């Protein structure tokens, strides 16, 4: 039995499956991976400079424009065969899959995994940059248009609802992800470089708790050593085969 058949059989026999996805999951939907996203127009910027509060405060319009371009890309993108396979699996075997994603797009949700845990937030959401202590607080509906929009009353700026470098992950999301990693029998790690923590640590957490860890990635990742098995392939190629059982 080959590696793919072994993993397919393990998934079919699993009562508690955790899947952790990264930007590679959406690559075949046309959304550049984070490290690739810094190619082309944005290649002259350091990702941490754009995806950070300091970068936003230093040049709000530039960061706002970068997210606006990425949001437009997400709206145009469609879930790929890998997203669809995960959505179908959740429908076919309710309660078995916990999906944890580092991605800020909504492709898992649009493919049917509405309960996906978003560790790094949601690019379609906005927050206020400063906590607003006034009553009533800043009203998003009345925000003055701009790059970024501002509160018409106090000038507070709108910022993207994603986790920036150096920021805490949403505690409830991280806790749910860690519980899923500790409880699963099998973890698939799909399309992540394993470069960003604490998300990257979920694979070793699962392994320490006794789960089998399988990595799906066309290239080497920083956490390959945490895997029992590495399948060299893409999300849209491998997931439909592995989850069909
Ligand atoms: N299928 C599966 N994996 C792929 C594919 C594909 N079609 N194409 C690329 N990959 C892999 C790459 O080999 C790489 O290992 O996806 C990974 C993408 O890595 P990153 O761009 O680092 O994205 P990610 O691991 O999700 O980054 C983690 O860091 O940049 C921050 O907050 C951002 O959530 C992001 C986090």
PDB file of N, CA and C in Angstrom, residues 35-87:
ATOM      1  N   UNK A  35       4.481  34.524   1.306  1.00  0.00           N
ATOM      2  CA  UNK A  35       5.864  34.826   0.880  1.00  0.00           C
ATOM      3  C   UNK A  35       5.879  35.176  -0.610  1.00  0.00           C
ATOM      4  N   UNK A  36       4.993  34.563  -1.415  1.00  0.00           N
ATOM      5  CA  UNK A  36       4.916  34.933  -2.843  1.00  0.00           C
ATOM      6  C   UNK A  36       4.251  36.293  -2.987  1.00  0.00           C
ATOM      7  N   UNK A  37       3.307  36.590  -2.056  1.00  0.00           N
ATOM      8  CA  UNK A  37       2.536  37.845  -2.200  1.00  0.00           C
ATOM      9  C   UNK A  37       3.474  39.043  -2.219  1.00  0.00           C
ATOM     10  N   UNK A  38       4.673  38.815  -1.664  1.00  0.00           N
ATOM     11  CA  UNK A  38       5.598  39.956  -1.629  1.00  0.00           C
ATOM     12  C   UNK A  38       6.383  40.030  -2.928  1.00  0.00           C
ATOM     13  N   UNK A  39       5.897  39.287  -3.927  1.00  0.00           N
ATOM     14  CA  UNK A  39       6.561  39.400  -5.241  1.00  0.00           C
ATOM     15  C   UNK A  39       5.917  40.575  -5.971  1.00  0.00           C
ATOM     16  N   UNK A  40       6.442  40.896  -7.110  1.00  0.00           N
ATOM     17  CA  UNK A  40       5.809  41.916  -7.945  1.00  0.00           C
ATOM     18  C   UNK A  40       5.746  43.274  -7.245  1.00  0.00           C
ATOM     19  N   UNK A  41       4.563  43.886  -7.370  1.00  0.00           N
ATOM     20  CA  UNK A  41       4.369  45.277  -6.909  1.00  0.00           C
ATOM     21  C   UNK A  41       4.873  45.495  -5.485  1.00  0.00           C
ATOM     22  N   UNK A  42       4.655  44.534  -4.621  1.00  0.00           N
ATOM     23  CA  UNK A  42       4.950  44.762  -3.200  1.00  0.00           C
ATOM     24  C   UNK A  42       6.320  44.223  -2.812  1.00  0.00           C
ATOM     25  N   UNK A  43       7.073  43.725  -3.828  1.00  0.00           N
ATOM     26  CA  UNK A  43       8.314  43.022  -3.450  1.00  0.00           C
ATOM     27  C   UNK A  43       9.306  43.959  -2.753  1.00  0.00           C
ATOM     28  N   UNK A  44       9.100  45.292  -2.945  1.00  0.00           N
ATOM     29  CA  UNK A  44      10.111  46.185  -2.337  1.00  0.00           C
ATOM     30  C   UNK A  44       9.819  46.440  -0.859  1.00  0.00           C
ATOM     31  N   UNK A  45       8.675  45.864  -0.386  1.00  0.00           N
ATOM     32  CA  UNK A  45       8.355  46.083   1.030  1.00  0.00           C
ATOM     33  C   UNK A  45       8.619  44.816   1.829  1.00  0.00           C
ATOM     34  N   UNK A  46       8.959  44.999   3.094  1.00  0.00           N
ATOM     35  CA  UNK A  46       9.140  43.861   4.007  1.00  0.00           C
ATOM     36  C   UNK A  46       7.758  43.477   4.532  1.00  0.00           C
ATOM     37  N   UNK A  47       7.353  42.188   4.427  1.00  0.00           N
ATOM     38  CA  UNK A  47       6.016  41.801   4.893  1.00  0.00           C
ATOM     39  C   UNK A  47       5.706  42.338   6.296  1.00  0.00           C
ATOM     40  N   UNK A  48       6.707  42.247   7.180  1.00  0.00           N
ATOM     41  CA  UNK A  48       6.437  42.690   8.563  1.00  0.00           C
ATOM     42  C   UNK A  48       6.147  44.190   8.591  1.00  0.00           C
ATOM     43  N   UNK A  49       6.637  44.893   7.557  1.00  0.00           N
ATOM     44  CA  UNK A  49       6.414  46.356   7.518  1.00  0.00           C
ATOM     45  C   UNK A  49       4.960  46.646   7.164  1.00  0.00           C
ATOM     46  N   UNK A  50       4.390  45.809   6.278  1.00  0.00           N
ATOM     47  CA  UNK A  50       2.995  46.058   5.845  1.00  0.00           C
ATOM     48  C   UNK A  50       2.021  45.407   6.811  1.00  0.00           C
ATOM     49  N   UNK A  51       2.364  44.209   7.301  1.00  0.00           N
ATOM     50  CA  UNK A  51       1.423  43.469   8.151  1.00  0.00           C
ATOM     51  C   UNK A  51       1.767  43.683   9.624  1.00  0.00           C
ATOM     52  N   UNK A  52       1.835  44.974  10.012  1.00  0.00           N
ATOM     53  CA  UNK A  52       2.151  45.282  11.422  1.00  0.00           C
ATOM     54  C   UNK A  52       1.511  46.615  11.791  1.00  0.00           C
ATOM     55  N   UNK A  53       1.254  46.785  13.093  1.00  0.00           N
ATOM     56  CA  UNK A  53       0.637  48.048  13.525  1.00  0.00           C
ATOM     57  C   UNK A  53       1.592  49.205  13.276  1.00  0.00           C
ATOM     58  N   UNK A  54       2.893  48.972  13.520  1.00  0.00           N
ATOM     59  CA  UNK A  54       3.883  50.060  13.305  1.00  0.00           C
ATOM     60  C   UNK A  54       3.884  50.457  11.832  1.00  0.00           C
ATOM     61  N   UNK A  55       3.797  49.464  10.943  1.00  0.00           N
ATOM     62  CA  UNK A  55       3.786  49.760   9.504  1.00  0.00           C
ATOM     63  C   UNK A  55       2.538  50.532   9.121  1.00  0.00           C
ATOM     64  N   UNK A  56       1.420  50.174   9.762  1.00  0.00           N
ATOM     65  CA  UNK A  56       0.162  50.861   9.446  1.00  0.00           C
ATOM     66  C   UNK A  56       0.220  52.306   9.939  1.00  0.00           C
ATOM     67  N   UNK A  57       0.732  52.479  11.168  1.00  0.00           N
ATOM     68  CA  UNK A  57       0.799  53.856  11.719  1.00  0.00           C
ATOM     69  C   UNK A  57       1.789  54.715  10.902  1.00  0.00           C
ATOM     70  N   UNK A  58       2.827  54.062  10.391  1.00  0.00           N
ATOM     71  CA  UNK A  58       3.847  54.820   9.641  1.00  0.00           C
ATOM     72  C   UNK A  58       3.301  55.297   8.305  1.00  0.00           C
ATOM     73  N   UNK A  59       2.471  54.470   7.680  1.00  0.00           N
ATOM     74  CA  UNK A  59       1.935  54.836   6.359  1.00  0.00           C
ATOM     75  C   UNK A  59       0.587  54.143   6.166  1.00  0.00           C
ATOM     76  N   UNK A  60      -0.459  54.676   6.837  1.00  0.00           N
ATOM     77  CA  UNK A  60      -1.779  54.014   6.805  1.00  0.00           C
ATOM     78  C   UNK A  60      -2.292  53.769   5.385  1.00  0.00           C
ATOM     79  N   UNK A  61      -2.098  54.756   4.496  1.00  0.00           N
ATOM     80  CA  UNK A  61      -2.660  54.623   3.135  1.00  0.00           C
ATOM     81  C   UNK A  61      -2.005  53.450   2.399  1.00  0.00           C
ATOM     82  N   UNK A  62      -0.671  53.297   2.574  1.00  0.00           N
ATOM     83  CA  UNK A  62       0.021  52.226   1.834  1.00  0.00           C
ATOM     84  C   UNK A  62      -0.459  50.859   2.311  1.00  0.00           C
ATOM     85  N   UNK A  63      -0.576  50.723   3.637  1.00  0.00           N
ATOM     86  CA  UNK A  63      -1.019  49.422   4.179  1.00  0.00           C
ATOM     87  C   UNK A  63      -2.468  49.178   3.805  1.00  0.00           C
ATOM     88  N   UNK A  64      -3.288  50.247   3.886  1.00  0.00           N
ATOM     89  CA  UNK A  64      -4.697  50.090   3.520  1.00  0.00           C
ATOM     90  C   UNK A  64      -4.823  49.653   2.063  1.00  0.00           C
ATOM     91  N   UNK A  65      -4.036  50.251   1.185  1.00  0.00           N
ATOM     92  CA  UNK A  65      -4.080  49.908  -0.245  1.00  0.00           C
ATOM     93  C   UNK A  65      -3.665  48.453  -0.469  1.00  0.00           C
ATOM     94  N   UNK A  66      -2.645  47.993   0.291  1.00  0.00           N
ATOM     95  CA  UNK A  66      -2.176  46.615   0.121  1.00  0.00           C
ATOM     96  C   UNK A  66      -3.259  45.636   0.486  1.00  0.00           C
ATOM     97  N   UNK A  67      -3.976  45.951   1.616  1.00  0.00           N
ATOM     98  CA  UNK A  67      -5.066  45.047   2.026  1.00  0.00           C
ATOM     99  C   UNK A  67      -6.246  45.150   1.065  1.00  0.00           C
ATOM    100  N   UNK A  68      -6.492  46.371   0.552  1.00  0.00           N
ATOM    101  CA  UNK A  68      -7.610  46.540  -0.394  1.00  0.00           C
ATOM    102  C   UNK A  68      -7.369  45.669  -1.633  1.00  0.00           C
ATOM    103  N   UNK A  69      -6.105  45.627  -2.070  1.00  0.00           N
ATOM    104  CA  UNK A  69      -5.771  44.817  -3.254  1.00  0.00           C
ATOM    105  C   UNK A  69      -5.950  43.341  -2.920  1.00  0.00           C
ATOM    106  N   UNK A  70      -5.507  42.930  -1.727  1.00  0.00           N
ATOM    107  CA  UNK A  70      -5.664  41.514  -1.345  1.00  0.00           C
ATOM    108  C   UNK A  70      -7.125  41.156  -1.154  1.00  0.00           C
ATOM    109  N   UNK A  71      -7.922  42.066  -0.586  1.00  0.00           N
ATOM    110  CA  UNK A  71      -9.369  41.786  -0.403  1.00  0.00           C
ATOM    111  C   UNK A  71     -10.033  41.573  -1.759  1.00  0.00           C
ATOM    112  N   UNK A  72      -9.672  42.440  -2.729  1.00  0.00           N
ATOM    113  CA  UNK A  72     -10.268  42.307  -4.070  1.00  0.00           C
ATOM    114  C   UNK A  72      -9.922  40.939  -4.649  1.00  0.00           C
ATOM    115  N   UNK A  73      -8.670  40.505  -4.419  1.00  0.00           N
ATOM    116  CA  UNK A  73      -8.244  39.186  -4.915  1.00  0.00           C
ATOM    117  C   UNK A  73      -9.035  38.063  -4.274  1.00  0.00           C
ATOM    118  N   UNK A  74      -9.317  38.204  -2.976  1.00  0.00           N
ATOM    119  CA  UNK A  74     -10.095  37.169  -2.274  1.00  0.00           C
ATOM    120  C   UNK A  74     -11.516  37.114  -2.806  1.00  0.00           C
ATOM    121  N   UNK A  75     -12.096  38.295  -3.030  1.00  0.00           N
ATOM    122  CA  UNK A  75     -13.483  38.319  -3.542  1.00  0.00           C
ATOM    123  C   UNK A  75     -13.567  37.650  -4.917  1.00  0.00           C
ATOM    124  N   UNK A  76     -12.523  37.801  -5.734  1.00  0.00           N
ATOM    125  CA  UNK A  76     -12.539  37.217  -7.088  1.00  0.00           C
ATOM    126  C   UNK A  76     -12.241  35.721  -7.052  1.00  0.00           C
ATOM    127  N   UNK A  77     -11.552  35.267  -6.016  1.00  0.00           N
ATOM    128  CA  UNK A  77     -11.103  33.866  -5.971  1.00  0.00           C
ATOM    129  C   UNK A  77     -12.275  32.927  -5.689  1.00  0.00           C
ATOM    130  N   UNK A  78     -12.104  31.688  -6.145  1.00  0.00           N
ATOM    131  CA  UNK A  78     -13.114  30.646  -5.856  1.00  0.00           C
ATOM    132  C   UNK A  78     -12.432  29.526  -5.070  1.00  0.00           C
ATOM    133  N   UNK A  79     -13.185  28.837  -4.195  1.00  0.00           N
ATOM    134  CA  UNK A  79     -12.610  27.667  -3.525  1.00  0.00           C
ATOM    135  C   UNK A  79     -12.097  26.673  -4.567  1.00  0.00           C
ATOM    136  N   UNK A  80     -10.941  26.046  -4.299  1.00  0.00           N
ATOM    137  CA  UNK A  80     -10.417  25.053  -5.261  1.00  0.00           C
ATOM    138  C   UNK A  80     -10.834  23.647  -4.834  1.00  0.00           C
ATOM    139  N   UNK A  81     -10.377  22.645  -5.578  1.00  0.00           N
ATOM    140  CA  UNK A  81     -10.801  21.255  -5.314  1.00  0.00           C
ATOM    141  C   UNK A  81     -10.409  20.811  -3.909  1.00  0.00           C
ATOM    142  N   UNK A  82      -9.348  21.402  -3.377  1.00  0.00           N
ATOM    143  CA  UNK A  82      -8.945  21.045  -2.007  1.00  0.00           C
ATOM    144  C   UNK A  82      -9.926  21.586  -0.974  1.00  0.00           C
ATOM    145  N   UNK A  83     -10.330  22.866  -1.155  1.00  0.00           N
ATOM    146  CA  UNK A  83     -11.354  23.442  -0.257  1.00  0.00           C
ATOM    147  C   UNK A  83     -12.649  22.624  -0.351  1.00  0.00           C
ATOM    148  N   UNK A  84     -13.029  22.309  -1.586  1.00  0.00           N
ATOM    149  CA  UNK A  84     -14.310  21.601  -1.784  1.00  0.00           C
ATOM    150  C   UNK A  84     -14.251  20.217  -1.145  1.00  0.00           C
ATOM    151  N   UNK A  85     -13.102  19.535  -1.243  1.00  0.00           N
ATOM    152  CA  UNK A  85     -12.971  18.196  -0.644  1.00  0.00           C
ATOM    153  C   UNK A  85     -13.148  18.271   0.874  1.00  0.00           C
ATOM    154  N   UNK A  86     -12.609  19.330   1.487  1.00  0.00           N
ATOM    155  CA  UNK A  86     -12.750  19.484   2.946  1.00  0.00           C
ATOM    156  C   UNK A  86     -14.209  19.797   3.316  1.00  0.00           C
ATOM    157  N   UNK A  87     -14.873  20.613   2.465  1.00  0.00           N
ATOM    158  CA  UNK A  87     -16.282  20.923   2.738  1.00  0.00           C
ATOM    159  C   UNK A  87     -17.156  19.681   2.623  1.00  0.00           C
TER     160      UNK A  87
END
